[in-house]
Short mmCIF file of C-alpha atoms and ligand atoms in Angstrom, two decimals:
data_model
loop_
_atom_site.label_atom_id
_atom_site.label_comp_id
_atom_site.label_asym_id
_atom_site.label_seq_id
_atom_site.Cartn_x
_atom_site.Cartn_y
_atom_site.Cartn_z
CA UNK A 1 160.57 47.07 -207.92
CA UNK A 2 163.25 49.15 -209.63
CA UNK A 3 162.40 52.81 -209.77
CA UNK A 4 165.56 53.30 -211.82
CA UNK A 5 164.32 52.23 -215.27
CA UNK A 6 167.24 52.45 -217.72
CA UNK A 7 165.34 52.42 -220.96
CA UNK A 8 161.81 53.84 -221.05
CA UNK A 9 161.15 52.42 -224.53
CA UNK A 10 161.51 48.88 -223.20
CA UNK A 11 159.49 49.64 -220.11
CA UNK A 12 156.96 47.13 -218.70
CA UNK A 13 154.03 49.21 -217.40
CA UNK A 14 153.67 49.63 -213.68
CA UNK A 15 150.92 47.56 -212.08
CA UNK A 16 151.49 44.33 -214.05
CA UNK A 17 150.60 40.84 -212.81
CA UNK A 18 151.95 37.74 -214.52
CA UNK A 19 149.71 34.73 -213.87
CA UNK A 20 151.36 31.41 -214.71
CA UNK A 21 149.15 28.35 -215.08
CA UNK A 22 151.35 25.27 -214.78
CA UNK A 23 153.80 26.88 -212.36
CA UNK A 24 154.82 23.54 -210.90
CA UNK A 25 155.78 22.24 -214.34
CA UNK A 26 158.91 21.84 -216.37
CA UNK A 27 158.53 24.96 -218.52
CA UNK A 28 158.21 27.25 -215.50
CA UNK A 29 161.22 25.66 -213.82
CA UNK A 30 163.54 25.56 -216.81
CA UNK A 31 162.58 28.65 -218.77
CA UNK A 32 160.10 31.08 -217.21
CA UNK A 33 161.68 31.51 -213.78
CA UNK A 34 165.20 32.00 -215.15
CA UNK A 35 163.73 34.46 -217.69
CA UNK A 36 162.06 36.46 -214.91
CA UNK A 37 165.28 36.52 -212.95
CA UNK A 38 167.11 37.82 -216.04
CA UNK A 39 164.52 40.57 -216.39
CA UNK A 40 165.04 41.46 -212.74
CA UNK A 41 168.81 41.58 -213.27
CA UNK A 42 168.38 43.79 -216.30
CA UNK A 43 166.29 46.16 -214.14
CA UNK A 44 163.34 45.76 -216.47
CA UNK A 45 160.64 44.85 -213.94
CA UNK A 46 158.54 47.78 -212.72
CA UNK A 47 158.00 48.87 -209.16
CA UNK A 48 154.48 47.42 -209.05
CA UNK A 49 154.91 43.90 -210.37
CA UNK A 50 153.58 40.58 -209.16
CA UNK A 51 153.74 36.91 -210.21
CA UNK A 52 151.04 34.41 -209.27
CA UNK A 53 151.96 30.77 -209.93
CA UNK A 54 149.10 28.27 -210.16
CA UNK A 55 149.50 24.53 -210.29
CA UNK A 56 147.85 21.32 -209.26
CA UNK A 57 150.72 20.25 -207.03
CA UNK A 58 152.21 23.62 -206.27
CA UNK A 59 153.79 24.39 -202.91
CA UNK A 60 152.47 27.39 -201.06
CA UNK A 61 154.10 30.38 -199.39
CA UNK A 62 157.80 30.30 -198.67
CA UNK A 63 158.16 26.74 -199.92
CA UNK A 64 157.12 27.82 -203.42
CA UNK A 65 159.58 30.70 -203.42
CA UNK A 66 162.44 28.50 -202.17
CA UNK A 67 161.64 25.92 -204.83
CA UNK A 68 161.73 28.57 -207.56
CA UNK A 69 165.01 29.90 -206.19
CA UNK A 70 166.57 26.43 -206.50
CA UNK A 71 165.42 26.25 -210.14
CA UNK A 72 166.87 29.64 -210.95
CA UNK A 73 170.18 28.52 -209.46
CA UNK A 74 169.99 25.29 -211.49
CA UNK A 75 168.96 26.67 -214.88
CA UNK A 76 170.09 30.27 -214.98
CA UNK A 77 173.30 31.34 -216.68
CA UNK A 78 173.83 34.19 -214.18
CA UNK A 79 174.72 33.60 -210.58
CA UNK A 80 172.09 34.13 -207.92
CA UNK A 81 172.45 37.58 -206.39
CA UNK A 82 170.15 38.60 -203.53
CA UNK A 83 169.95 42.21 -204.71
CA UNK A 84 168.04 40.98 -207.79
CA UNK A 85 166.39 37.86 -206.41
CA UNK A 86 164.98 39.23 -203.14
CA UNK A 87 162.71 41.90 -204.66
CA UNK A 88 161.51 39.37 -207.26
CA UNK A 89 160.89 36.75 -204.57
CA UNK A 90 158.86 39.21 -202.50
CA UNK A 91 156.61 39.83 -205.49
CA UNK A 92 155.74 36.14 -205.95
CA UNK A 93 152.83 34.11 -204.62
CA UNK A 94 151.23 30.76 -205.44
CA UNK A 95 147.79 29.24 -205.52
CA UNK A 96 146.95 25.55 -205.55
CA UNK A 97 144.62 25.03 -208.50
CA UNK A 98 142.14 22.60 -209.90
CA UNK A 99 141.46 23.97 -213.39
CA UNK A 100 138.02 22.36 -213.51
CA UNK A 101 136.92 23.97 -210.25
CA UNK A 102 135.28 27.44 -210.55
CA UNK A 103 136.58 28.28 -207.03
CA UNK A 104 140.12 28.31 -208.41
CA UNK A 105 139.23 31.25 -210.62
CA UNK A 106 137.18 33.18 -208.06
CA UNK A 107 140.14 32.79 -205.67
CA UNK A 108 142.47 34.05 -208.38
CA UNK A 109 140.22 37.05 -208.99
CA UNK A 110 140.33 37.81 -205.25
CA UNK A 111 144.15 37.71 -205.16
CA UNK A 112 144.26 40.09 -208.12
CA UNK A 113 141.72 42.42 -206.50
CA UNK A 114 143.76 42.49 -203.33
CA UNK A 115 146.84 43.53 -205.29
CA UNK A 116 144.81 46.21 -207.04
CA UNK A 117 143.65 47.60 -203.68
CA UNK A 118 147.23 47.63 -202.44
CA UNK A 119 148.43 49.40 -205.58
CA UNK A 120 145.42 51.72 -205.76
CA UNK A 121 144.94 50.99 -209.46
CA UNK A 122 143.64 48.40 -211.91
CA UNK A 123 146.21 45.75 -212.78
CA UNK A 124 147.49 44.72 -216.21
CA UNK A 125 147.13 40.94 -216.44
CA UNK A 126 149.27 38.58 -218.49
CA UNK A 127 148.06 34.98 -218.35
CA UNK A 128 150.68 32.42 -219.32
CA UNK A 129 149.42 28.95 -220.30
CA UNK A 130 152.31 26.68 -219.37
CA UNK A 131 150.09 23.66 -218.62
CA UNK A 132 149.39 20.58 -220.67
CA UNK A 133 147.54 21.90 -223.77
CA UNK A 134 144.48 19.82 -222.85
CA UNK A 135 143.66 22.52 -220.24
CA UNK A 136 143.79 25.52 -222.58
CA UNK A 137 140.09 25.70 -223.49
CA UNK A 138 138.95 25.33 -219.89
CA UNK A 139 141.41 28.00 -218.81
CA UNK A 140 140.10 30.46 -221.38
CA UNK A 141 136.44 30.08 -220.46
CA UNK A 142 137.17 30.06 -216.73
CA UNK A 143 139.20 33.29 -216.99
CA UNK A 144 136.29 34.83 -218.87
CA UNK A 145 133.77 33.53 -216.32
CA UNK A 146 135.32 35.85 -213.69
CA UNK A 147 135.75 38.70 -216.20
CA UNK A 148 139.55 38.65 -216.04
CA UNK A 149 139.67 38.82 -219.85
CA UNK A 150 138.16 42.31 -219.75
CA UNK A 151 140.40 45.30 -220.24
CA UNK A 152 139.85 49.02 -220.04
CA UNK A 153 141.72 52.16 -220.93
CA UNK A 154 144.15 51.95 -218.02
CA UNK A 155 144.74 48.19 -217.72
CA UNK A 156 145.11 45.46 -220.31
CA UNK A 157 144.53 41.70 -220.20
CA UNK A 158 146.60 39.38 -222.44
CA UNK A 159 147.15 35.69 -222.84
CA UNK A 160 150.27 33.78 -223.94
CA UNK A 161 149.34 30.40 -225.36
CA UNK A 162 152.13 27.84 -225.47
CA UNK A 163 152.67 25.45 -228.33
CA UNK A 164 151.50 23.05 -229.60
CA UNK A 165 148.43 25.09 -230.44
CA UNK A 166 145.99 22.15 -230.72
CA UNK A 167 147.00 18.64 -231.66
CA UNK A 168 145.90 18.87 -235.29
CA UNK A 169 144.07 21.33 -237.47
CA UNK A 170 140.63 20.48 -236.09
CA UNK A 171 141.56 20.89 -232.44
CA UNK A 172 143.58 24.00 -233.29
CA UNK A 173 140.57 25.58 -235.00
CA UNK A 174 138.39 24.71 -232.05
CA UNK A 175 140.87 26.19 -229.58
CA UNK A 176 141.24 29.32 -231.65
CA UNK A 177 137.47 29.78 -231.79
CA UNK A 178 137.17 29.45 -228.03
CA UNK A 179 139.94 32.00 -227.50
CA UNK A 180 138.47 34.41 -230.03
CA UNK A 181 135.10 34.20 -228.25
CA UNK A 182 136.62 35.82 -225.19
CA UNK A 183 139.74 37.69 -226.31
CA UNK A 184 140.43 40.05 -229.22
CA UNK A 185 143.28 39.18 -231.57
CA UNK A 186 145.47 41.94 -230.11
CA UNK A 187 145.19 40.30 -226.67
CA UNK A 188 146.45 36.89 -227.90
CA UNK A 189 150.14 35.98 -228.00
CA UNK A 190 150.76 32.55 -229.58
CA UNK A 191 154.26 31.66 -228.63
CA UNK A 192 157.02 29.73 -230.39
CA UNK A 193 160.07 30.57 -228.31
CA UNK A 194 162.43 29.87 -231.23
CA UNK A 195 161.28 33.20 -232.68
CA UNK A 196 162.74 34.86 -229.60
CA UNK A 197 166.19 33.43 -230.27
CA UNK A 198 168.60 36.04 -231.53
CA UNK A 199 170.14 33.71 -234.11
CA UNK A 200 166.74 32.76 -235.56
CA UNK A 201 165.93 36.44 -236.03
CA UNK A 202 169.31 36.77 -237.68
CA UNK A 203 168.48 34.26 -240.45
CA UNK A 204 166.48 36.90 -242.34
CA UNK A 205 169.05 39.60 -241.84
CA UNK A 206 171.91 37.33 -242.92
CA UNK A 207 170.32 36.18 -246.17
CA UNK A 208 168.70 39.47 -247.12
CA UNK A 209 171.44 41.94 -246.27
CA UNK A 210 174.45 40.28 -247.95
CA UNK A 211 175.02 40.50 -251.66
CA UNK A 212 177.45 37.63 -251.21
CA UNK A 213 174.59 35.26 -250.42
CA UNK A 214 171.39 36.86 -251.71
CA UNK A 215 171.81 35.80 -255.35
CA UNK A 216 172.54 32.18 -254.31
CA UNK A 217 169.30 31.69 -252.41
CA UNK A 218 167.45 29.49 -254.90
CA UNK A 219 167.36 26.16 -256.74
CA UNK A 220 169.92 27.36 -259.28
CA UNK A 221 172.73 27.21 -256.72
CA UNK A 222 171.55 25.18 -253.74
CA UNK A 223 171.78 21.39 -253.79
CA UNK A 224 170.03 20.65 -250.52
CA UNK A 225 169.45 21.97 -247.02
CA UNK A 226 169.51 20.24 -243.64
CA UNK A 227 167.92 21.71 -240.54
CA UNK A 228 168.76 19.96 -237.28
CA UNK A 229 167.50 20.40 -233.75
CA UNK A 230 169.25 17.85 -231.60
CA UNK A 231 168.76 17.67 -227.86
CA UNK A 232 170.33 15.77 -225.01
CA UNK A 233 167.26 16.00 -222.77
CA UNK A 234 164.71 13.20 -222.81
CA UNK A 235 161.01 13.16 -222.01
CA UNK A 236 161.61 12.80 -218.28
CA UNK A 237 159.09 14.77 -216.24
CA UNK A 238 157.00 15.55 -219.35
CA UNK A 239 155.83 12.12 -220.32
CA UNK A 240 152.11 12.93 -220.17
CA UNK A 241 152.67 15.77 -222.65
CA UNK A 242 155.12 13.91 -224.83
CA UNK A 243 152.98 10.79 -225.20
CA UNK A 244 150.40 13.05 -226.91
CA UNK A 245 152.79 14.94 -229.11
CA UNK A 246 155.95 13.02 -230.00
CA UNK A 247 158.59 15.17 -231.66
CA UNK A 248 156.53 15.66 -234.79
CA UNK A 249 153.94 17.79 -233.01
CA UNK A 250 156.34 19.14 -230.41
CA UNK A 251 159.19 20.23 -232.67
CA UNK A 252 158.39 19.90 -236.39
CA UNK A 253 154.99 21.63 -236.31
CA UNK A 254 156.56 24.69 -234.71
CA UNK A 255 160.30 25.27 -234.36
CA UNK A 256 161.55 23.39 -237.43
CA UNK A 257 158.92 24.78 -239.80
CA UNK A 258 159.41 28.30 -238.49
CA UNK A 259 163.14 28.08 -239.14
CA UNK A 260 162.45 26.69 -242.61
CA UNK A 261 160.05 29.55 -243.32
CA UNK A 262 162.57 32.21 -242.27
CA UNK A 263 165.21 30.56 -244.40
CA UNK A 264 163.20 30.26 -247.58
CA UNK A 265 160.40 32.88 -247.66
CA UNK A 266 160.48 35.66 -250.22
CA UNK A 267 161.67 39.09 -249.22
CA UNK A 268 158.92 41.13 -247.62
CA UNK A 269 158.62 44.76 -248.69
CA UNK A 270 159.74 45.83 -245.22
CA UNK A 271 160.44 44.18 -241.88
CA UNK A 272 156.94 45.06 -240.73
CA UNK A 273 155.86 42.00 -238.65
CA UNK A 274 152.58 41.54 -240.54
CA UNK A 275 154.40 41.54 -243.89
CA UNK A 276 156.90 38.98 -242.60
CA UNK A 277 154.03 36.78 -241.43
CA UNK A 278 152.28 37.19 -244.80
CA UNK A 279 155.40 35.93 -246.58
CA UNK A 280 155.80 33.06 -244.15
CA UNK A 281 152.23 31.96 -244.81
CA UNK A 282 152.77 32.08 -248.59
CA UNK A 283 155.87 29.95 -248.17
CA UNK A 284 154.21 27.43 -245.83
CA UNK A 285 151.38 27.07 -248.34
CA UNK A 286 153.94 26.10 -251.02
CA UNK A 287 155.36 23.20 -249.01
CA UNK A 288 154.24 20.00 -250.68
CA UNK A 289 151.60 18.11 -248.70
CA UNK A 290 152.25 14.39 -248.41
CA UNK A 291 149.43 11.93 -248.58
CA UNK A 292 148.80 8.32 -247.58
CA UNK A 293 151.68 5.90 -248.05
CA UNK A 294 153.80 8.61 -249.71
CA UNK A 295 154.62 9.56 -246.11
CA UNK A 296 156.71 6.36 -245.80
CA UNK A 297 159.22 7.57 -248.41
CA UNK A 298 159.52 11.10 -247.05
CA UNK A 299 159.76 10.50 -243.33
CA UNK A 300 161.35 8.23 -240.75
CA UNK A 301 161.10 8.02 -236.96
CA UNK A 302 162.83 6.44 -234.02
CA UNK A 303 162.73 6.13 -230.26
CA UNK A 304 165.56 6.34 -227.76
CA UNK A 305 166.83 3.31 -225.93
CA UNK A 306 169.03 3.42 -222.87
CA UNK A 307 172.50 4.84 -223.12
CA UNK A 308 174.93 7.41 -221.81
CA UNK A 309 174.40 11.15 -222.25
CA UNK A 310 176.83 13.71 -220.82
CA UNK A 311 178.57 10.84 -218.98
CA UNK A 312 175.37 9.78 -217.23
CA UNK A 313 173.43 6.58 -217.74
CA UNK A 314 169.88 7.30 -218.91
CA UNK A 315 166.92 4.92 -219.30
CA UNK A 316 165.12 4.01 -222.51
CA UNK A 317 161.99 6.00 -223.42
CA UNK A 318 159.89 2.91 -222.68
CA UNK A 319 161.34 2.82 -219.16
CA UNK A 320 160.51 6.46 -218.38
CA UNK A 321 157.88 6.64 -215.65
CA UNK A 322 154.38 6.83 -217.15
CA UNK A 323 155.22 5.63 -220.66
CA UNK A 324 152.99 2.82 -221.97
CA UNK A 325 154.99 -0.37 -222.44
CA UNK A 326 153.96 -0.60 -226.10
CA UNK A 327 154.34 3.13 -226.83
CA UNK A 328 155.34 3.90 -230.40
CA UNK A 329 155.75 7.60 -229.75
CA UNK A 330 158.68 8.97 -231.75
CA UNK A 331 161.49 10.76 -229.97
CA UNK A 332 163.40 11.21 -233.23
CA UNK A 333 162.16 12.06 -236.65
CA UNK A 334 163.54 13.07 -240.04
CA UNK A 335 161.45 14.38 -242.92
CA UNK A 336 162.21 15.44 -246.45
CA UNK A 337 160.15 18.37 -247.69
CA UNK A 338 159.87 20.11 -251.04
CA UNK A 339 158.80 23.68 -251.62
CA UNK A 340 156.88 23.78 -254.87
CA UNK A 341 157.49 27.35 -255.91
CA UNK A 342 159.65 28.92 -258.60
CA UNK A 343 162.55 29.67 -256.27
CA UNK A 344 162.88 26.24 -254.62
CA UNK A 345 161.32 23.64 -256.92
CA UNK A 346 163.36 20.39 -256.73
CA UNK A 347 165.57 21.31 -253.76
CA UNK A 348 165.21 18.79 -250.90
CA UNK A 349 164.96 20.16 -247.38
CA UNK A 350 165.84 17.55 -244.75
CA UNK A 351 164.56 18.40 -241.27
CA UNK A 352 165.49 16.26 -238.29
CA UNK A 353 165.09 16.46 -234.56
CA UNK A 354 165.68 14.07 -231.70
CA UNK A 355 165.86 13.80 -227.95
CA UNK A 356 168.68 12.15 -226.03
CA UNK A 357 171.23 12.56 -228.80
CA UNK A 358 174.93 13.05 -228.26
CA UNK A 359 174.90 16.86 -228.22
CA UNK A 360 172.56 19.83 -227.97
CA UNK A 361 172.74 21.65 -231.25
CA UNK A 362 170.51 23.61 -233.62
CA UNK A 363 171.87 24.44 -237.03
CA UNK A 364 171.07 24.97 -240.67
CA UNK A 365 173.40 23.40 -243.20
CA UNK A 366 173.20 24.52 -246.83
CA UNK A 367 175.12 22.65 -249.49
CA UNK A 368 175.64 24.49 -252.74
CA UNK A 369 175.73 22.65 -256.05
CA UNK A 370 178.97 21.18 -257.27
CA UNK A 371 180.78 23.10 -260.00
CA UNK A 372 180.89 20.96 -263.11
CA UNK A 373 184.18 20.31 -264.89
CA UNK A 374 183.45 22.86 -267.65
CA UNK A 375 183.38 25.62 -265.05
CA UNK A 376 186.98 25.11 -263.84
CA UNK A 377 190.42 25.15 -265.50
CA UNK A 378 191.42 21.73 -266.85
CA UNK A 379 194.45 21.57 -264.55
CA UNK A 380 192.05 21.48 -261.58
CA UNK A 381 189.58 19.15 -263.15
CA UNK A 382 191.30 15.94 -262.11
CA UNK A 383 190.00 16.54 -258.63
CA UNK A 384 186.29 16.55 -257.88
CA UNK A 385 185.40 20.15 -257.03
CA UNK A 386 184.39 20.64 -253.43
CA UNK A 387 180.88 22.01 -253.04
CA UNK A 388 180.71 25.16 -250.94
CA UNK A 389 178.67 24.91 -247.79
CA UNK A 390 177.10 27.46 -245.46
CA UNK A 391 176.35 26.54 -241.89
CA UNK A 392 174.17 28.83 -239.80
CA UNK A 393 174.66 27.78 -236.21
CA UNK A 394 171.82 28.75 -233.93
CA UNK A 395 172.73 27.15 -230.60
CA UNK A 396 174.48 26.50 -228.30
CA UNK A 397 176.73 29.10 -229.91
CA UNK A 398 175.45 31.31 -232.70
CA UNK A 399 177.78 31.59 -235.65
CA UNK A 400 178.31 31.22 -239.38
CA UNK A 401 180.70 28.90 -241.11
CA UNK A 402 181.32 28.96 -244.86
CA UNK A 403 183.59 26.44 -246.60
CA UNK A 404 185.55 27.50 -249.67
CA UNK A 405 188.03 25.74 -251.94
CA UNK A 406 191.60 26.92 -251.28
CA UNK A 407 195.05 25.95 -252.47
CA UNK A 408 197.30 25.15 -249.53
CA UNK A 409 200.91 26.38 -249.74
CA UNK A 410 203.04 24.02 -251.83
CA UNK A 411 204.02 23.11 -255.36
CA UNK A 412 200.87 21.20 -256.18
CA UNK A 413 197.56 22.76 -257.14
CA UNK A 414 195.49 20.67 -254.76
CA UNK A 415 192.25 22.26 -253.63
CA UNK A 416 191.28 21.82 -250.04
CA UNK A 417 188.19 22.97 -248.20
CA UNK A 418 188.91 25.82 -245.87
CA UNK A 419 186.57 27.31 -243.40
CA UNK A 420 185.55 30.93 -242.95
CA UNK A 421 184.14 31.08 -239.50
CA UNK A 422 182.45 33.80 -237.52
CA UNK A 423 181.88 32.07 -234.23
CA UNK A 424 180.21 33.13 -231.05
CA UNK A 425 178.24 36.01 -232.47
CA UNK A 426 175.20 37.14 -230.58
CA UNK A 427 176.67 35.68 -227.41
CA UNK A 428 177.43 39.04 -225.93
CA UNK A 429 174.49 40.18 -223.84
CA UNK A 430 172.15 37.92 -225.79
CA UNK A 431 168.69 38.04 -224.25
CA UNK A 432 167.42 34.51 -223.82
CA UNK A 433 164.33 33.71 -225.86
CA UNK A 434 161.81 33.58 -223.01
CA UNK A 435 163.16 36.73 -221.45
CA UNK A 436 162.69 38.57 -224.71
CA UNK A 437 159.21 37.18 -225.33
CA UNK A 438 157.89 37.79 -221.82
CA UNK A 439 159.17 41.33 -222.04
CA UNK A 440 157.56 41.85 -225.46
CA UNK A 441 154.19 40.49 -224.35
CA UNK A 442 154.17 42.77 -221.32
CA UNK A 443 155.10 45.73 -223.52
CA UNK A 444 152.41 44.84 -226.07
CA UNK A 445 154.75 43.98 -228.94
CA UNK A 446 153.56 40.89 -230.81
CA UNK A 447 156.24 40.99 -233.54
CA UNK A 448 157.88 37.74 -232.46
CA UNK A 449 154.67 35.80 -231.91
CA UNK A 450 152.86 33.53 -234.35
CA UNK A 451 149.69 34.40 -236.26
CA UNK A 452 146.93 31.82 -236.43
CA UNK A 453 147.08 31.36 -240.20
CA UNK A 454 150.72 30.25 -239.84
CA UNK A 455 149.68 27.66 -237.27
CA UNK A 456 146.97 26.31 -239.61
CA UNK A 457 149.42 25.91 -242.47
CA UNK A 458 151.90 24.11 -240.25
CA UNK A 459 149.22 21.64 -239.15
CA UNK A 460 148.30 21.00 -242.79
CA UNK A 461 151.91 19.83 -243.31
CA UNK A 462 152.09 17.71 -240.16
CA UNK A 463 148.60 16.19 -240.05
CA UNK A 464 149.04 13.73 -242.98
CA UNK A 465 152.30 12.47 -241.46
CA UNK A 466 150.71 11.95 -238.08
CA UNK A 467 147.68 10.32 -239.68
CA UNK A 468 149.79 7.81 -241.59
CA UNK A 469 151.86 6.94 -238.52
CA UNK A 470 148.71 6.50 -236.43
CA UNK A 471 147.30 4.17 -239.10
CA UNK A 472 150.47 2.10 -239.03
CA UNK A 473 150.51 2.07 -235.23
CA UNK A 474 146.97 0.80 -235.04
CA UNK A 475 147.25 -1.78 -237.83
CA UNK A 476 147.45 -5.48 -237.01
CA UNK A 477 150.78 -6.61 -235.56
CA UNK A 478 152.01 -8.33 -238.71
CA UNK A 479 151.91 -5.05 -240.72
CA UNK A 480 153.76 -3.09 -238.10
CA UNK A 481 157.40 -2.32 -238.71
CA UNK A 482 159.20 -2.07 -235.38
CA UNK A 483 160.03 1.56 -234.56
CA UNK A 484 163.83 1.96 -234.84
CA UNK A 485 165.50 2.25 -231.44
CA UNK A 486 168.69 4.27 -231.08
CA UNK A 487 170.96 4.20 -228.07
CA UNK A 488 170.80 7.44 -226.09
CA UNK A 489 173.88 9.61 -226.52
CA UNK A 490 174.39 8.77 -230.20
CA UNK A 491 173.70 10.45 -233.56
CA UNK A 492 170.23 8.83 -233.80
CA UNK A 493 168.93 5.69 -235.53
CA UNK A 494 170.99 4.06 -238.25
CA UNK A 495 167.82 4.17 -240.40
CA UNK A 496 168.17 7.97 -240.48
CA UNK A 497 171.50 7.54 -242.30
CA UNK A 498 169.85 5.20 -244.80
CA UNK A 499 167.01 7.70 -245.23
CA UNK A 500 169.30 10.46 -246.48
CA UNK A 501 171.96 8.06 -247.79
CA UNK A 502 169.68 6.55 -250.43
CA UNK A 503 169.99 9.90 -252.21
CA UNK A 504 173.78 9.92 -251.99
CA UNK A 505 173.84 12.42 -249.14
CA UNK A 506 174.83 12.26 -245.51
CA UNK A 507 173.86 14.14 -242.37
CA UNK A 508 176.16 16.64 -240.79
CA UNK A 509 177.64 15.50 -237.50
CA UNK A 510 175.61 16.40 -234.45
C1 BG6 B 601 160.09 23.13 -226.53
C2 BG6 B 601 159.74 21.68 -226.64
O1 BG6 B 601 159.22 23.90 -227.31
O2 BG6 B 601 161.42 23.33 -227.00
C3 BG6 B 601 160.73 20.83 -225.85
O3 BG6 B 601 158.43 21.47 -226.12
C4 BG6 B 601 162.15 21.14 -226.27
O4 BG6 B 601 160.45 19.45 -226.04
C5 BG6 B 601 162.41 22.64 -226.24
O5 BG6 B 601 163.02 20.47 -225.38
C6 BG6 B 601 163.76 22.99 -226.83
O6 BG6 B 601 164.01 24.34 -226.63
P1 BG6 B 601 165.49 24.92 -226.60
O7 BG6 B 601 165.32 26.39 -226.49
O8 BG6 B 601 166.14 24.31 -225.38
O9 BG6 B 601 166.14 24.49 -227.87
#
């Protein structure tokens, strides 16, 4: 496509085909297509490059390409420019697919062969599983049945598996076994796109490269931590997926726990990806497992009702098309976790996430302990000392905000909180997460992907919570507490405030 490759180190090899299963779905529309367009704009796609989109309801030919163009216009932060779009569009094709039908895969093999004949070489193949996770096992064995998992010295075959990887530890193990039957570990890319976000990668650098903060990173100085992922989007268009996962499997099992691990893991000897993953696994193993009714004290959940988000009226979750009328699937959840190791023992970590809240925001809020009166001059001790806080903002704008006590000009020695803010960092030329991860997978760099032992540990944390909630959901009506409903466009259920408030703390504003 672009013979003028600016940076050979970041080069995607010539003769690469990206095969997207689930190309008519939400992920392809919102994230993958805009990411491909960004790669085209950055002149990172090679001359011989092709995308095959497969889907159950996919349009064919020009209709598919026009549809994708509309999505790029809708979701991409750059404007649509024909000089970048046209070559990408001419390298796209689609195939209507029934994933249970062997013909789908023999047809796919034929399309790939045709491309290979045209190019006069074997093609590198990157399979992207953007479908409902219930198809993943079938996809793996069907790809293998037509030998598309095979690679040789001049062409590789890789697979990107979207999250959630399984629905619990048992199904995750089963899925992993099926994949490992047909692919080697170095061919498997388990994705959590939060690892592709610049500001998530920056968490490690921030805490490990600043003497100002490094010594504070433990139970001696930190009172508590809040990690928030709040979204304005609802489950619209993804109900089938969401009814199986709720936010606990969709967001806690992956994004929230990954952020927590980056924030709290011990320092690896170097930034070698395997060593970072080793430390993450050690940390995840130290997170206290909840059991039985203990879950009730450490977690809460809610579901969105109707309301107004971004000035638009939106329906309640129960009124979304395809949602069961008695669905108790959570669209909001807050959990309190403890890390039972020497560094963090006793520090509560509050993690919350919700759909259809007032704003889109991901941030980490760290409150340091309060100085006690013996640590400050008596003349200041008539005022309660203000605890310092550190806020690591991940999105929509990456930044850092630290609050310090400060005497404002005047005759009195009042102390007021003042804010030290580095806003908007990483905004300049930030590669979007999917752009970065697609590029890495095609270049064979698995640094920002997740290892299976991390996934297992994360399920061990989530499974008891899910189990307890399922028990409550299936118990007789009299035992069932109603699931708290929050109006869309708000800060979440009032019960979430009580959840943190019973410990004398309050959530940061979303
Ligand atoms: C996905 C979840 O992994 O992350 C979605 O499946 C969620 O439910 C999305 O909306 C949020 O990603 P981002 O990058 O928009 O914060």
